[in-house]
Amino acid sequence: MDESNRASSYLDEPANSRLFLVTSKSITEETIREHFTAFGEIQDIRVVKDKQTKESKGVSFVKFAKSSQACTAMEEMHGACLAEGTKPIKVFIAQSRSSGSHRDVEDEELTRIFVMIPKSFSEDDLKDTFKVYGDIEQAIIIRNKSTGESKGLGYVRFHKPSQAAKAIENCDKTFRAILAEPRTKTASTDSEYFSNPRTEHSGNDPGANSYTFGEYLSSSYATGDTWSSDVITRCLLVSSRVAVTQEQIRGLFDLIPGIDFCEMQRDQHGFSKGQVLVRYNNLGSAVYAKEKLNGFEYPPGNRLSLTYIDDGEDRTSPVGKMAMQLVAAQMMSMVWNGPSGAQLMKTSAGYTAAPVPQKARVQTDVSLPPLRKLVASDSVVKERLFVIFNPSPLPVDVLEDVFCRFGSLMEVYLVPGRNVGYIKYADRKPAHDAIALLHGKVINGIKMKVMLADPPKEESHKRQRTY
DNA sequence: CGACGGGACGC
DNA sequence: CGACGGGACGC
């Protein structure tokens, strides 16, 4: 960001800290400063002038350090007379420079705050908490319409914008107070951006998240799309658009037994070409790897592309019914050979077919317990895990799939932009079982460190974190 | 090494 | 009535 951008963008922060003044053209910056300086820290005053004549257009902007200062100044100075014989001034909160709109900002938009509160809070608790910032016109708690249970969210309407601004600036951070969007226009569309719909779990149906081997086999066998256009070899070329190491690819493809070698392709200068050559000692493993890992996201968001490659010594026998049956037999045996064999399909092997075939999303050589239901999100957190991912975090749905299996999983939270996350349980045992089984293990090619989380850092003594 | 977010109202 | 720089063509 260059100097001019930095200089102009600060004018919009914090929100609603800049005033828009309409005055007589004779009113100067000095006069404005005299009358507004008592309300707070003035950071900038701009009197809009005609480019040629340099005469004031009767419009000025006053930037304060805080929104509450700007609001108080607006409330006190709107309609005031700054000099003898001049018209009363009008004072509004300025639209942000990026908004494009020049509509007046109404008090309606500045007097109501939106807060997160304990579910135990009543309307009176809400009023008692926020009345120190000013007269409260109304306090409302959002409740489930059928049960009447609080959703832990509420609105507080003050009489004056400065009161709402003070509440936002000074209340306990755990309330996460913000200005409420006006009620008239339909519920905010950007809530979608923040919402994190919980993945549905089917609890007692352990096969629901995977597709069964039998189903996979019959469907691909029937459509023939597995081998219709490819020459099958034991050798696969793995292409990745993001940097991966040979070791990472090795770890992934090692989940299928029978790997001969795994070799990063490099140019004459030794630079990676983003491709890794993998060879298995049998056709079945290569076919299986191609089926299961082609298009697989590793790291998440990056789809690996796999193609059979002729390594010069591995010509496939004529493709025909016999060859397909041979390959099929090898694949079947891999799956049903139990824990000693590949466990790519372990969650589905032996279970009845899911109604709709679905890509298995969890691939690991760890023996996982069956899926369990997640517990209600308003349960009390008894234990929290801290998980470190290498090289990159697993998707939340995959983590829920894995970490729910020990019982009483409440929530998975990934720290944005970091390779770490938190797992919340309503009981201690599932958390400790998860550590015992998963610490140091690899899921979908991602290595995890799983440990107990340190308690959240204490920010306030007024209120417990709601988790 | 690797640490803390979410959130919307019966017009 | 009373909106702030300069300067421009996309999925």
Short mmCIF file of C-alpha atoms in Angstrom, two decimals, chain A residues 248 307 311 351 385:
data_model
loop_
_atom_site.label_atom_id
_atom_site.label_comp_id
_atom_site.label_asym_id
_atom_site.label_seq_id
_atom_site.Cartn_x
_atom_site.Cartn_y
_atom_site.Cartn_z
CA GLN A 248 5.34 -36.42 1.36
CA THR A 307 -1.29 -40.87 -14.95
CA ASP A 311 8.63 -46.98 -17.78
CA TYR A 351 -19.97 -52.78 6.42
CA LEU A 385 -6.97 -30.66 22.15
#
